[in-house]
XYZ file of C-alpha atoms in Angstrom:
689
model
C 73.056 125.180 82.203
C 74.394 124.980 85.782
C 76.088 121.711 84.926
C 77.824 123.428 81.862
C 78.990 126.408 83.974
C 80.710 123.950 86.422
C 82.446 122.457 83.445
C 83.991 125.822 82.431
C 85.133 126.781 85.815
C 88.225 124.457 86.061
C 89.507 125.644 82.625
C 89.080 129.264 83.738
C 91.032 128.485 87.110
C 93.794 126.835 85.153
C 94.205 129.884 82.837
C 94.599 132.301 85.861
C 97.200 129.893 87.224
C 99.073 129.717 83.986
C 99.002 133.552 83.499
C 100.846 134.152 86.697
C 104.284 133.196 85.543
C 103.868 134.861 82.239
C 103.348 138.274 83.811
C 106.765 138.071 85.605
C 108.533 136.507 82.606
C 112.045 138.271 82.385
C 111.621 138.016 78.618
C 108.582 140.369 78.707
C 109.307 143.921 77.161
C 106.870 146.527 78.384
C 103.341 147.386 78.573
C 102.388 147.127 74.750
C 103.494 143.560 74.502
C 101.614 142.512 77.674
C 98.382 144.132 76.278
C 98.997 142.321 72.849
C 99.385 138.999 74.574
C 96.079 139.529 76.702
C 94.384 140.323 73.421
C 95.682 137.279 71.833
C 94.599 135.198 74.980
C 91.027 136.501 74.931
C 90.696 135.880 71.183
C 91.955 132.290 71.675
C 89.287 131.924 74.574
C 86.604 133.066 72.309
C 87.526 130.510 69.608
C 87.514 127.702 72.209
C 86.164 124.491 70.537
C 82.682 123.436 71.609
C 84.024 120.594 73.598
C 81.402 120.746 76.253
C 78.618 120.682 73.735
C 80.082 117.636 72.140
C 80.054 115.863 75.611
C 83.451 116.460 76.663
C 83.437 116.357 80.331
C 86.857 118.242 80.603
C 87.663 121.213 78.581
C 91.181 120.964 76.985
C 93.658 122.634 79.174
C 94.517 125.987 77.637
C 98.379 126.782 77.063
C 99.841 130.063 78.355
C 99.752 132.634 75.435
C 103.587 132.465 75.036
C 103.466 128.693 74.217
C 103.518 127.809 70.593
C 100.642 125.755 69.295
C 101.453 121.970 69.212
C 104.380 122.464 71.750
C 104.351 121.088 75.182
C 103.509 123.395 78.205
C 106.509 124.844 80.101
C 107.985 122.173 82.299
C 107.306 122.202 86.001
C 110.201 123.748 88.242
C 112.710 121.412 89.518
C 111.904 119.387 92.722
C 112.410 121.498 95.656
C 112.066 124.746 93.852
C 108.976 127.003 93.779
C 107.442 128.548 90.772
C 109.970 131.222 90.326
C 113.147 129.049 90.897
C 113.159 130.029 94.700
C 113.641 127.077 97.173
C 110.335 125.755 98.556
C 110.015 125.861 102.180
C 109.134 122.804 104.060
C 106.064 122.197 106.210
C 102.502 123.144 105.400
C 103.603 125.275 102.422
C 105.191 122.193 100.837
C 101.969 120.228 101.141
C 99.892 122.759 99.637
C 102.384 123.112 96.664
C 102.355 119.298 96.196
C 98.486 119.256 95.986
C 98.524 121.893 93.474
C 101.019 120.108 91.448
C 98.918 117.028 91.537
C 95.933 118.992 89.973
C 98.288 120.076 87.150
C 99.466 116.464 86.598
C 95.935 115.335 85.979
C 94.960 118.291 83.828
C 97.972 117.589 81.528
C 97.075 114.001 81.123
C 93.341 113.317 81.078
C 92.252 109.781 80.090
C 90.925 110.039 76.568
C 87.836 108.016 75.086
C 87.238 107.858 71.437
C 83.538 107.897 71.116
C 83.266 108.295 67.364
C 81.868 104.899 66.885
C 79.669 104.605 69.977
C 76.359 104.925 68.129
C 73.341 104.281 70.355
C 75.303 104.178 73.572
C 76.753 107.634 72.859
C 74.464 109.548 75.335
C 75.253 107.278 78.323
C 78.909 107.288 77.356
C 78.954 111.110 77.344
C 77.395 111.236 80.839
C 79.834 108.600 82.210
C 82.935 110.510 80.798
C 81.593 113.707 82.211
C 81.071 112.134 85.564
C 84.603 110.775 85.524
C 86.079 114.130 84.288
C 87.788 112.443 81.506
C 88.321 113.587 77.893
C 85.983 112.534 75.059
C 87.321 112.482 71.552
C 84.016 112.740 69.684
C 85.272 112.647 66.121
C 88.303 110.431 66.426
C 91.847 111.491 65.968
C 95.143 110.302 64.473
C 97.093 109.997 67.645
C 96.119 107.001 69.939
C 93.446 107.196 72.709
C 93.391 105.271 75.997
C 89.892 103.629 75.289
C 87.909 103.147 72.158
C 84.248 102.677 72.554
C 82.600 100.795 69.631
C 78.922 100.324 69.029
C 78.892 97.253 67.114
C 82.073 95.027 66.866
C 85.732 94.855 67.376
C 86.215 95.754 63.667
C 84.375 99.060 63.807
C 87.759 100.691 63.589
C 91.527 99.709 62.959
C 93.042 99.902 66.283
C 96.735 98.988 67.301
C 96.984 100.187 70.807
C 94.866 101.113 73.955
C 91.707 99.354 74.848
C 88.614 98.689 72.897
C 85.126 97.600 74.354
C 84.628 94.646 71.959
C 86.209 91.182 71.756
C 86.855 89.825 68.204
C 84.372 87.083 67.497
C 81.914 87.827 70.334
C 79.134 88.784 67.900
C 79.527 85.529 66.200
C 79.904 83.475 69.458
C 76.627 84.734 71.004
C 74.357 84.070 67.928
C 71.767 81.618 68.778
C 73.074 78.588 66.844
C 76.751 79.205 68.029
C 75.693 79.739 71.606
C 73.411 76.665 71.683
C 76.405 74.451 70.154
C 78.747 75.821 72.793
C 76.313 75.153 75.640
C 75.436 71.708 74.159
C 79.223 70.589 74.487
C 79.055 71.444 78.059
C 75.880 69.793 78.615
C 77.462 66.561 77.213
C 80.183 66.888 79.706
C 78.147 68.204 82.794
C 74.544 67.701 82.206
C 73.481 68.715 85.728
C 75.590 71.681 85.907
C 74.165 73.154 82.413
C 70.416 72.323 82.869
C 69.756 76.208 83.027
C 69.539 76.241 79.069
C 66.500 74.781 77.433
C 67.059 71.870 75.124
C 67.604 73.086 71.541
C 67.746 71.928 68.064
C 69.326 73.596 65.069
C 67.172 74.149 61.926
C 67.091 73.022 59.219
C 70.110 70.688 59.898
C 68.540 68.888 62.916
C 64.849 69.010 61.804
C 64.470 65.225 61.297
C 66.344 64.728 64.663
C 63.963 67.119 66.318
C 60.844 65.530 64.863
C 62.052 61.910 65.833
C 62.814 62.879 69.489
C 59.531 64.730 70.016
C 57.636 61.774 68.661
C 59.528 59.262 70.724
C 58.704 61.315 73.941
C 55.018 61.603 73.006
C 54.759 57.857 72.508
C 56.196 57.264 76.046
C 53.963 59.893 77.562
C 50.799 60.570 75.754
C 49.847 63.115 78.114
C 52.893 65.363 77.208
C 51.785 68.572 75.542
C 54.871 70.510 74.840
C 55.322 74.036 73.462
C 58.324 75.168 71.386
C 59.668 78.459 70.516
C 61.376 79.186 67.127
C 64.150 81.902 67.157
C 66.014 83.071 63.866
C 69.838 82.706 64.332
C 70.579 86.366 63.497
C 67.319 87.730 64.784
C 67.200 90.496 67.447
C 64.380 92.474 69.222
C 61.934 89.746 68.812
C 62.033 89.542 65.004
C 60.840 86.422 63.582
C 60.088 84.626 66.765
C 57.019 82.457 67.099
C 55.561 79.628 69.039
C 54.531 76.026 67.885
C 52.811 73.065 69.435
C 54.145 70.411 66.916
C 57.209 70.079 64.641
C 54.886 70.006 61.655
C 54.031 73.690 62.429
C 57.628 74.965 61.700
C 57.612 77.037 58.593
C 59.724 75.067 56.332
C 59.887 77.793 53.618
C 62.722 78.923 51.593
C 63.457 81.601 54.360
C 64.514 78.848 56.795
C 67.281 77.872 54.286
C 68.589 81.300 54.020
C 67.956 82.182 57.686
C 68.749 79.242 60.017
C 67.083 79.003 63.435
C 66.973 77.438 66.800
C 63.909 75.676 68.157
C 63.793 75.267 71.960
C 61.448 74.104 74.671
C 59.264 76.880 75.768
C 59.028 77.660 79.546
C 55.358 77.270 80.376
C 55.534 78.167 84.028
C 57.347 81.381 84.569
C 57.419 83.545 87.708
C 54.565 86.154 87.328
C 54.360 89.628 88.868
C 51.074 91.498 88.614
C 49.889 88.493 86.425
C 52.485 89.503 83.936
C 55.431 87.535 82.396
C 58.812 89.288 82.617
C 62.456 88.704 82.063
C 65.677 90.195 83.509
C 68.407 91.847 81.554
C 71.569 91.778 83.591
C 74.972 93.357 82.406
C 78.121 91.245 82.499
C 81.557 92.781 82.065
C 84.132 90.435 80.563
C 87.188 92.386 81.663
C 89.623 89.869 80.444
C 89.920 86.581 78.598
C 93.224 85.323 79.789
C 93.286 85.512 82.782
C 89.385 85.142 82.897
C 87.817 88.079 84.762
C 84.038 88.541 85.030
C 81.994 91.132 86.645
C 78.223 91.334 87.103
C 76.334 94.581 87.682
C 74.469 94.736 90.939
C 71.267 96.088 89.218
C 69.622 95.313 85.873
C 66.410 95.781 84.103
C 63.010 93.898 84.307
C 61.067 93.930 81.036
C 57.376 93.081 81.325
C 54.781 91.783 78.855
C 51.717 93.825 78.470
C 48.961 91.215 78.612
C 48.192 88.894 81.426
C 49.890 85.575 81.131
C 48.098 82.300 80.276
C 49.829 78.872 79.524
C 50.225 78.431 75.840
C 47.224 77.067 73.959
C 46.025 76.968 70.371
C 43.956 80.236 71.109
C 46.616 82.341 72.528
C 49.763 80.982 70.831
C 49.998 84.041 68.640
C 49.628 86.670 71.466
C 52.966 88.017 71.285
C 52.334 90.631 74.091
C 51.617 87.721 76.352
C 54.451 85.339 75.612
C 57.374 87.593 74.408
C 59.115 89.958 76.876
C 60.984 91.911 74.250
C 60.853 95.630 74.928
C 60.968 96.422 71.222
C 57.773 94.427 70.683
C 55.858 95.391 73.749
C 56.492 99.054 73.456
C 54.017 99.093 70.430
C 51.221 97.619 72.759
C 48.393 99.969 73.919
C 49.025 98.570 77.334
C 52.779 99.572 77.597
C 53.264 101.892 80.666
C 56.008 104.377 80.673
C 56.926 105.212 84.239
C 59.279 107.617 86.040
C 59.517 105.302 88.885
C 61.949 102.420 88.946
C 59.420 100.003 90.669
C 56.320 100.532 88.360
C 55.561 100.369 84.596
C 56.458 97.946 81.936
C 60.306 98.407 82.585
C 61.628 98.412 86.062
C 64.844 97.867 87.842
C 65.698 94.242 88.843
C 66.470 95.474 92.355
C 62.841 96.653 92.743
C 61.800 93.053 91.865
C 64.030 91.628 94.399
C 62.716 93.993 97.104
C 59.209 92.733 96.244
C 60.209 89.092 96.262
C 62.001 89.732 99.643
C 58.925 91.090 101.252
C 57.182 87.841 100.351
C 59.927 85.846 102.159
C 61.883 84.849 99.061
C 65.617 83.917 99.756
C 67.257 86.733 97.661
C 70.718 85.509 98.424
C 69.715 81.993 96.735
C 68.435 83.788 93.736
C 71.621 85.836 93.295
C 73.732 82.733 93.838
C 71.920 80.865 91.160
C 72.247 83.719 88.722
C 75.936 84.275 89.296
C 76.535 80.486 88.685
C 74.450 80.693 85.510
C 76.500 83.591 84.232
C 79.987 82.033 85.123
C 79.066 78.682 83.509
C 77.826 80.496 80.277
C 81.088 82.518 80.042
C 83.106 79.431 80.422
C 81.242 77.763 77.680
C 81.931 80.764 75.411
C 85.605 81.332 76.170
C 87.303 78.555 74.366
C 86.212 79.718 70.977
C 86.731 83.367 71.874
C 90.348 82.526 72.406
C 90.551 81.115 68.859
C 89.176 84.319 67.472
C 91.282 86.595 69.624
C 94.566 84.865 68.511
C 93.334 85.165 64.929
C 92.806 88.994 65.058
C 95.505 89.831 67.497
C 98.198 87.129 67.188
C 100.783 86.921 69.907
C 103.927 89.145 69.267
C 101.927 91.559 67.038
C 100.734 95.065 68.198
C 97.162 95.194 69.123
C 94.643 96.495 71.738
C 93.489 94.831 74.889
C 89.741 94.123 74.919
C 86.864 94.046 77.182
C 83.130 93.860 76.594
C 79.806 94.452 78.323
C 77.401 91.605 77.570
C 73.531 91.476 78.102
C 72.356 88.336 79.709
C 68.571 87.670 79.261
C 67.249 85.411 81.987
C 63.921 84.160 82.825
C 62.883 83.075 86.514
C 60.756 80.137 86.587
C 57.881 79.765 89.092
C 60.213 77.896 91.424
C 62.722 80.737 91.110
C 65.209 78.752 89.001
C 66.918 81.101 86.518
C 66.829 80.045 82.671
C 69.156 81.518 80.215
C 67.305 82.943 77.227
C 69.982 84.317 75.181
C 73.275 86.510 75.345
C 73.628 89.879 73.650
C 76.985 91.032 72.319
C 75.563 94.554 71.808
C 73.024 95.149 74.573
C 71.050 98.405 74.206
C 72.549 101.250 76.077
C 70.025 103.928 75.053
C 68.712 106.012 77.992
C 65.739 107.397 76.234
C 62.533 106.055 74.511
C 60.191 107.042 71.727
C 56.878 108.418 72.916
C 54.063 109.232 70.352
C 52.782 112.661 70.783
C 50.248 112.424 68.125
C 49.632 109.892 65.280
C 52.979 109.425 63.362
C 54.600 112.078 65.578
C 57.277 110.746 68.100
C 59.646 112.396 70.570
C 62.580 110.963 72.374
C 61.926 111.102 76.107
C 64.577 110.369 78.766
C 64.044 107.127 80.565
C 64.740 107.258 84.398
C 65.179 103.501 84.772
C 67.486 103.169 81.712
C 69.590 106.160 82.804
C 69.960 104.933 86.374
C 71.114 101.320 85.374
C 72.960 101.898 82.175
C 75.050 104.877 82.939
C 76.367 103.361 86.098
C 77.282 100.335 84.157
C 79.299 102.139 81.534
C 80.826 104.466 84.050
C 82.073 101.840 86.304
C 83.186 99.735 83.406
C 85.415 102.679 82.497
C 86.641 103.080 86.094
C 87.706 99.245 86.105
C 89.410 99.605 82.698
C 91.165 102.993 83.759
C 94.649 102.422 82.256
C 96.122 104.476 85.225
C 94.368 102.608 87.728
C 96.939 99.901 88.200
C 99.610 102.472 88.080
C 98.034 104.301 90.957
C 97.674 101.270 92.967
C 101.325 100.374 92.599
C 102.282 103.828 93.492
C 100.064 103.689 96.600
C 102.002 100.577 97.683
C 105.333 102.374 97.133
C 104.168 105.272 99.302
C 103.049 103.064 102.021
C 106.451 101.393 101.835
C 108.931 103.944 100.630
C 112.267 102.688 99.439
C 115.351 103.167 101.751
C 116.988 106.607 101.477
C 113.753 108.646 100.799
C 113.145 110.809 103.835
C 110.199 112.696 102.430
C 108.029 110.444 100.257
C 105.439 113.137 99.825
C 108.066 115.228 97.866
C 108.657 112.781 94.914
C 106.690 112.411 91.717
C 104.772 109.292 93.131
C 103.165 111.335 95.745
C 102.288 114.087 93.392
C 100.534 111.987 90.873
C 98.724 109.895 93.512
C 97.202 112.941 95.555
C 94.997 113.613 92.523
C 93.134 110.334 92.654
C 91.285 110.531 95.883
C 90.092 114.020 94.957
C 89.123 112.540 91.642
C 86.783 109.734 92.802
C 85.362 111.202 96.064
C 82.303 112.508 94.080
C 81.570 109.089 92.677
C 79.406 106.410 94.129
C 80.841 102.861 94.858
C 81.518 100.689 91.827
C 78.145 98.924 90.889
C 80.088 95.962 89.271
C 80.835 92.906 91.393
C 83.750 90.563 90.569
C 82.589 86.933 90.388
C 85.508 85.352 88.601
C 88.304 84.644 89.766
C 86.777 85.351 92.985
C 84.755 81.989 92.791
C 87.283 80.361 90.524
C 87.908 77.283 92.839
C 84.278 76.304 92.580
C 84.155 76.450 88.823
C 87.568 75.642 87.475
C 86.615 72.001 87.063
C 84.359 72.912 84.260
C 87.021 74.483 82.003
C 87.827 71.274 80.145
C 87.049 72.682 76.700
C 89.027 75.725 77.652
C 92.050 73.300 78.014
C 91.295 71.776 74.717
C 91.137 75.113 73.089
C 94.815 75.705 74.311
C 95.846 72.451 72.695
C 94.011 73.456 69.483
C 95.797 76.806 69.275
C 99.108 75.354 69.850
C 98.958 73.124 66.811
C 97.312 75.788 64.492
C 100.821 76.554 63.209
C 100.062 79.658 61.015
C 99.353 82.732 63.052
C 95.963 84.178 62.326
C 94.200 81.027 61.148
C 91.375 79.630 62.908
C 91.281 76.011 61.530
C 93.587 73.107 61.988
C 94.971 71.510 58.905
C 95.737 67.769 58.557
C 99.473 68.132 59.237
C 98.662 70.066 62.445
C 96.224 67.299 63.544
C 98.864 64.581 62.757
C 101.416 66.611 64.736
C 98.973 66.743 67.641
C 98.503 62.886 67.752
C 102.260 62.341 67.252
C 103.404 64.701 69.971
C 100.832 63.655 72.578
C 101.647 59.801 71.937
C 98.030 59.013 70.898
C 98.608 56.664 68.124
C 99.149 52.941 68.733
C 98.404 49.601 67.391
C 94.744 50.202 67.491
C 94.773 53.725 66.201
C 97.226 54.010 63.246
C 97.931 57.308 61.535
C 95.819 56.199 58.612
C 92.939 55.855 60.946
C 93.735 59.370 62.188
C 93.673 60.837 58.750
C 90.136 59.119 58.184
C 88.963 60.635 61.320
C 90.064 64.044 60.480
C 88.523 63.908 56.996
C 85.021 62.445 58.366
C 84.674 65.052 61.168
C 86.041 68.062 59.246
C 83.842 67.259 56.144
C 80.614 67.118 58.354
C 81.404 70.343 60.312
C 82.277 72.289 57.139
C 78.887 71.319 55.771
C 76.885 72.925 58.859
C 79.023 75.907 59.770
C 78.419 79.322 58.322
C 82.027 80.224 58.249
C 83.618 78.993 54.932
C 86.579 81.291 54.736
C 89.159 78.726 55.521
C 89.395 74.936 55.082
C 90.313 72.723 57.858
C 89.108 71.534 61.347
C 87.338 74.215 63.463
C 87.452 74.048 67.236
C 84.094 72.401 67.656
C 85.260 69.587 65.160
C 88.510 69.233 67.192
C 86.262 68.870 70.363
C 84.193 66.140 68.762
C 87.391 64.366 67.643
C 88.933 64.819 71.194
C 85.863 63.121 72.577
C 86.113 60.234 70.323
C 89.721 59.747 71.255
C 89.023 59.908 74.958
C 86.263 57.542 74.771
C 88.594 54.998 72.893
C 91.554 55.361 75.264
C 89.724 55.579 78.693
C 86.775 53.270 78.754
C 84.339 52.488 81.492
C 84.368 56.241 82.862
C 81.934 58.984 82.519
C 82.597 61.303 79.518
C 83.985 64.177 81.639
C 86.485 61.858 83.288
C 87.439 60.442 80.007
C 88.120 63.902 78.411
C 89.849 65.154 81.681
C 92.223 61.995 81.652
C 92.977 62.610 77.923
C 93.818 66.245 78.514
C 96.066 65.261 81.476
C 97.979 62.791 79.234
C 98.315 65.386 76.290
C 99.614 68.081 78.608
C 101.906 65.656 80.280
C 103.599 64.484 76.969
C 103.804 68.313 75.855
C 105.500 69.380 79.031
C 108.070 66.613 78.586
C 108.594 67.832 74.971
C 108.989 71.502 76.131
C 111.536 70.418 78.645
C 113.483 68.531 76.069
C 113.499 71.457 73.740
C 114.449 73.788 76.548
C 117.494 71.441 77.433
C 118.527 71.347 73.858
C 118.510 75.057 73.435
C 120.617 75.397 76.667
C 123.160 72.705 75.414
C 123.434 74.609 72.183
C 124.128 77.895 73.988
C 126.866 76.419 76.247
C 128.298 74.004 73.800
C 128.870 70.517 74.888
C 129.276 71.390 78.491
C 126.001 71.369 80.738
C 125.257 74.594 82.247
C 126.103 75.737 85.744
C 129.702 74.728 85.949
C 129.527 71.402 84.091
C 127.192 69.758 86.658
C 124.523 67.931 85.010
C 121.129 68.938 86.381
C 118.174 66.713 85.676
C 114.854 68.489 85.208
C 112.182 67.143 87.399
C 109.412 65.355 85.342
C 105.718 65.327 86.188
C 104.411 61.807 86.752
C 102.257 60.428 83.967
C 98.534 60.553 84.627
C 96.941 57.371 85.934
C 93.651 56.266 84.223
C 90.833 57.279 86.466
C 92.993 59.612 88.523
C 92.529 63.424 88.429
C 94.606 65.990 90.113
C 92.565 68.609 92.039
C 90.675 71.116 89.751
C 90.975 69.048 86.589
C 88.384 66.396 85.979
C 87.443 65.241 89.502
C 84.008 66.442 90.708
C 85.098 66.663 94.271
C 82.577 69.397 95.168
C 79.658 71.244 94.069
C 79.413 75.002 93.960
C 78.313 76.359 97.199
C 76.111 79.395 97.653
C 77.527 82.690 96.161
C 76.612 85.616 98.203
């Protein structure tokens, strides 16, 4: 109730401020009209919408009684004049007036957040909006909002402007099969860099390969006793997961045909705390796709199993409370402990785990460095296909929102403290409460201290980073620090007015809990972005806006423009290559909406062409060399088109007074040579603090 009272006070203060000019309005005609206006104002106040009850942190600014509904408030007096049109005095009075106008500036233009599709993250979102003193739109509206918060996917609502907290295609990209394929491509290029993801096979397509490879390893090492974990592709919250000791244990029933799965090597030696296995849920903000911006939350959650851990055996293989860390499973265990402390119970903060490890002499900076490296490399593996989805849903030149997204990374620490990626969640749970059984069959939602501490901070600070006025205020701040010539008093202009509200607005907030890791560490990881460059080539030759697959004409154009055909690779061979690879990928991919070559099929064809053209080199150098060659020929083609367009504009004369200007050309790439940051592994990532 105390918090609700504080929400109403700003509105009341605004009303008193607005009522002042009305009482001295020259158009007012006596006492009866004044009383009538006051009665209408009080009636309007009683009919105020229940904004605070809906989670709106800032009540709508009330208009003066004389202002018609739907019209703009009375404009502020001209610069240099007071409220009654009198000249404003200079000195301290001017500063006080400027501060008051800055409050009015932000009251008139609060940042709006559409929460109508927020679903399970609604409670944490409401708290975040209230802390930021922004305006929540709980039921949606026709006029555009600044930020749209979706609970499931980009397509929860049709949006043509503003910002939305989902990327198109993200849900598909982090499914277990798609993620495994994306990481496998990177493992082929950089096996040592991507050894944080367990070896995986896709079922049922690769069942025979899985069986043959396991048998081959067992024959070479009879003492090898592996354990594997089977995860349904579209499963969540531990649904359908089980452990096996042999490929013959896989449940090859009809459900596997309808519901493909991934089988992975099981991590048998995890780090234990209190003899319990646990995993880490870290929140990662993908702020932008191009340019790539990644932030990691400084704290996360640690979810514990509820039975003491033992290495898998035929006796305990089916003990899910021992082997599976999923919160949605363990909450049903009789040993699950709800705790109001962040350092005890079955769900704790990750920072409390780090403190405990630090007290035992563990190098926490090294742990964080390895986790940051894992996150950046995983996002680099996902972004190529995300770009294809993005250009399909929001083609260049068409109206559409900008996107950002909070991802949930599930990470397991091994006994030697090496982090292992378990999976990535496109829609991590943002609930800040849990169900507690009061009596058999009777449940109650109870606030969770641990969830609220971590999740509210993540959502609130994500909104702060995506604040549409943030960049504008930073630019205004720079202009105030370096005022343009001729401005004697920069504090008396509109920039100063709009800026002064910002420090007052954020002084009550803690420091941002999200740490930028990319492009901060871009120099250490840019050499990994080979598939990203391949995706740029792929998108260039798609031709039709909105499509996601490359047709045979587009593939031939790619070969021709990049000068890849020769005596040993005729265009007929190119057509056969396209048909073979496209047919194979279309038979294993779930998306059958369009016919043609998908990005992963294009990558396979690109690998084949690189191995033919640049022999006797490691695969990543072959691929980097072919990318350099393609980019070189395409740059020449672009320069030629530019010169043609200029010559057409100026007629037969060259531009710039008839003097022929030769465009400098890049040197063609030499086999085995790589410019810095392309394919050459000149350095390894250093420790990231």
